[in-house]
Short mmCIF file of C-alpha atoms in Angstrom, two decimals:
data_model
loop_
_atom_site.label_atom_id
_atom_site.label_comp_id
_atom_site.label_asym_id
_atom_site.label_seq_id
_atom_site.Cartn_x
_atom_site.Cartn_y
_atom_site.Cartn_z
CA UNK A 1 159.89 111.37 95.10
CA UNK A 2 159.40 109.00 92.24
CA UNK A 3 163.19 108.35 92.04
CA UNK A 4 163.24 104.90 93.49
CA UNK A 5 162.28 101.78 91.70
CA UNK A 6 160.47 100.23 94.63
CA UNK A 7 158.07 103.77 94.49
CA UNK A 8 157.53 102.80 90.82
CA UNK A 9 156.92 99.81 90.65
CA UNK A 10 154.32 100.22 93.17
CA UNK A 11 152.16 103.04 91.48
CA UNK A 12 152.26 101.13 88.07
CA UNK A 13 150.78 98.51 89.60
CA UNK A 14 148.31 99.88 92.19
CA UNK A 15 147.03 102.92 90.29
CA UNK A 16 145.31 101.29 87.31
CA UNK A 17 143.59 99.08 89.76
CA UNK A 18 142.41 102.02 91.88
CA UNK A 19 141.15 103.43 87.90
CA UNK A 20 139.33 100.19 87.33
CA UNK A 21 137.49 99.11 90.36
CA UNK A 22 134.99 102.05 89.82
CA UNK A 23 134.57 101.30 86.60
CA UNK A 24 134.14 97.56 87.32
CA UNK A 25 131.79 98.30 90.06
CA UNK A 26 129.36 100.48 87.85
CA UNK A 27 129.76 97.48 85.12
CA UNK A 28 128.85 94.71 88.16
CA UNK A 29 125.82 97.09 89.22
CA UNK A 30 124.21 97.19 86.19
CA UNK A 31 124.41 93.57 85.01
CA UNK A 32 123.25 92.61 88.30
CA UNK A 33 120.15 95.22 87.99
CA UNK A 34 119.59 93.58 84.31
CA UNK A 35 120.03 90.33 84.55
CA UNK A 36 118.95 89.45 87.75
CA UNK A 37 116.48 91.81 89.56
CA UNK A 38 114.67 92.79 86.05
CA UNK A 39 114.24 88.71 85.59
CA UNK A 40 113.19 88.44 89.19
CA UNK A 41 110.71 90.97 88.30
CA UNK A 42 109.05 89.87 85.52
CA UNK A 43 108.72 86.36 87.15
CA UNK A 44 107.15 87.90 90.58
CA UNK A 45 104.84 89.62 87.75
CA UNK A 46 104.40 86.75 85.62
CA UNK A 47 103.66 84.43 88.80
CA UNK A 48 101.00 87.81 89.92
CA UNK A 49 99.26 87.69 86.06
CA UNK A 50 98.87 83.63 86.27
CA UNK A 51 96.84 84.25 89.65
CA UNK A 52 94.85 87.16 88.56
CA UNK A 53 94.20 84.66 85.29
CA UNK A 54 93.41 81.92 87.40
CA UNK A 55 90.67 84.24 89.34
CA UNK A 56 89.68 85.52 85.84
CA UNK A 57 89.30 82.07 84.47
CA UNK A 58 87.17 80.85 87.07
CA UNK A 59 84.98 83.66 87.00
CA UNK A 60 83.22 83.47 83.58
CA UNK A 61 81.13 86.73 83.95
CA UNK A 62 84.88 89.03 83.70
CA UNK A 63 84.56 88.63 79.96
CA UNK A 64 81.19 89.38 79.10
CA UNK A 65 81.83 93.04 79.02
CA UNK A 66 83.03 96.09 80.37
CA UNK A 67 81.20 96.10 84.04
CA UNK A 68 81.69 92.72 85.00
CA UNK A 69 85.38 92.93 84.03
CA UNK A 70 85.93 96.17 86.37
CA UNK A 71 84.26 94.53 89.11
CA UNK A 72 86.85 92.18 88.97
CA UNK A 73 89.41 94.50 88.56
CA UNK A 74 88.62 96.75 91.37
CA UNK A 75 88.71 93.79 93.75
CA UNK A 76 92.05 92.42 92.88
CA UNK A 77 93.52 96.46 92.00
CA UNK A 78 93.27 96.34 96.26
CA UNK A 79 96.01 93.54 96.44
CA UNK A 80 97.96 93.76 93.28
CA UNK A 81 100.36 97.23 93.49
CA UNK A 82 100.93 96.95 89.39
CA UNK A 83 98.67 98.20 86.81
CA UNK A 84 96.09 95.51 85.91
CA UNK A 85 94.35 95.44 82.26
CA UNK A 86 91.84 92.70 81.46
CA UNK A 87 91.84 92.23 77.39
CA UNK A 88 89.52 90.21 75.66
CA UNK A 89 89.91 87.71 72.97
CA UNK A 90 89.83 90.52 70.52
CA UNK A 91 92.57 92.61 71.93
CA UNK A 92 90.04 94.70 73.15
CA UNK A 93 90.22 96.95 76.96
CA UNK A 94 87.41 95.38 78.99
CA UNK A 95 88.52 97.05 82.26
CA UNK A 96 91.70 98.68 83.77
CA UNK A 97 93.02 99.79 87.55
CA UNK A 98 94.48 102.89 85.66
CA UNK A 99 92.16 105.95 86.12
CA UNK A 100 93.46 107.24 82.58
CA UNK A 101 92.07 103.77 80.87
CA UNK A 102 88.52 104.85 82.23
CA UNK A 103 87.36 106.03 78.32
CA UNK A 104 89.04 103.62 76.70
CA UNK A 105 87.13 100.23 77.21
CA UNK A 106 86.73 98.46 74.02
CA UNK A 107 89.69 99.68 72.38
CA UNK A 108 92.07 97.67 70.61
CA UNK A 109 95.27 97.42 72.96
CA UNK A 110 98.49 97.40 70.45
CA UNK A 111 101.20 96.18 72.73
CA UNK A 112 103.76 93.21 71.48
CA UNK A 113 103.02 91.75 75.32
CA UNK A 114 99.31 91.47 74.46
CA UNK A 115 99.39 89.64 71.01
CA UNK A 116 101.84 87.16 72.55
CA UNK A 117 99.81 86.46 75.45
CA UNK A 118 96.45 86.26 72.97
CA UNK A 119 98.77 83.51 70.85
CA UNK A 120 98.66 81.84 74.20
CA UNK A 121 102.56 82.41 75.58
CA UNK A 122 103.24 84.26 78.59
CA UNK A 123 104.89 87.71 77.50
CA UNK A 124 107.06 90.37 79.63
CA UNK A 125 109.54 93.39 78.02
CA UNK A 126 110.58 96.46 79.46
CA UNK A 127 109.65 99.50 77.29
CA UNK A 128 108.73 103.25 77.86
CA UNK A 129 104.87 103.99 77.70
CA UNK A 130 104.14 107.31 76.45
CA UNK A 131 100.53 106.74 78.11
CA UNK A 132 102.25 107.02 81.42
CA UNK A 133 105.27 109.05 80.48
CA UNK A 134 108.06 105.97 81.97
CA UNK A 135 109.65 103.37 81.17
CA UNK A 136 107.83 100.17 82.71
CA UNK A 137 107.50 96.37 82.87
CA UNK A 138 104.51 95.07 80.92
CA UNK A 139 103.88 91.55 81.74
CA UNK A 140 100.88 89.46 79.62
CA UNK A 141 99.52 86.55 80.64
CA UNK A 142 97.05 84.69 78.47
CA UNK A 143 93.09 83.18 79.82
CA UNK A 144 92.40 79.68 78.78
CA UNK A 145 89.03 78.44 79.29
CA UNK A 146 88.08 75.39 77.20
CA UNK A 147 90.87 74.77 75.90
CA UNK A 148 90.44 78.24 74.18
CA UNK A 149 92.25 81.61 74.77
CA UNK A 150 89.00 84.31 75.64
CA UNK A 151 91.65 87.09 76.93
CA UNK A 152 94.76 88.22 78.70
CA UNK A 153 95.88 89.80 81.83
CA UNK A 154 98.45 92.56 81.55
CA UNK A 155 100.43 93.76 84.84
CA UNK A 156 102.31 97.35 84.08
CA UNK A 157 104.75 97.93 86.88
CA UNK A 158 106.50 101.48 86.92
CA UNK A 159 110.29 101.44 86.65
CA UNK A 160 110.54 104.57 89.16
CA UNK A 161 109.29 102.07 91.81
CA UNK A 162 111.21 99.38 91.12
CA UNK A 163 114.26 101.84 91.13
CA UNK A 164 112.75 102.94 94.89
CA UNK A 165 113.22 99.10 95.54
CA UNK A 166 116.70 98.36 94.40
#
């Protein structure tokens, strides 16, 4: 069956490629989901923060404390399908979409997101949150009034969804 050359030749040649395009596909899948959609992402998330910001900004009263902050929150929660967290100046939970953040206002938020967006960069990673028990994109975004940042806006978007997208 294998005897003639012709036969040979033509299964050394075809059969590693039928071995590799699987392979190759899985490898083109992934990079795409990494590099692309994940970027895409955290710029449709970053672009969503800078809004809720702006909104923030121009509405002085979110930052005076806990109520006014979750006023705001509830009315942009409505729109926005992402977690929303407003932080003050301090690092400090003034108001959250998440029913679990309820008992936490005024708490010190420890996220690498938040202390870049409070040293006045915009700030996205993907990382697992044990709070939520997934791995999600956290997207900070800082609040400049006066020159001056007073707080950030953090989006948390849940990988499972994003998966459900893709």
């Amino acid at each position: 069956m294998f005897g003639s050359l012709r036969t040979r030749f033509a299964l050394s040649h075809t059969l590693p490629v039928l071995l590799m395009m699987p392979l190759v596909g899985f490898i083109l899948l992934y990079l795409l989901e990494t590099r692309y959609f994940f970027g895409n992402l955290a710029n449709e998330l970053v672009t969503q923060a800078a809004l809720i910001a702006e909104v923030a900004q121009v509405n002085p009263n979110a930052w005076t404390g806990p109520q006014s902050a979750a006023g705001v929150v509830a009315r942009l929660q409505r729109r926005v399908p992402a977690r929303i967290m407003l932080i003050d100046g301090e690092g400090r939970l003034l108001a959250s979409s998440l029913a679990q953040d309820e008992g936490r206002a005024g708490q010190a938020i420890e996220a690498d997101v938040v202390a870049r967006a409070l040293a006045g960069q915009d700030a996205w990673e993907v990382r697992y949150s044990r709070m939520l028990g997934e791995e999600v994109v956290d997207v900070a975004v800082p609040v400049v009034q006066d020159g001056l940042v007073v707080g950030a806006v953090r989006l948390s978007h849940s990988m499972d969804e994003i998966m459900e997208r893709l």
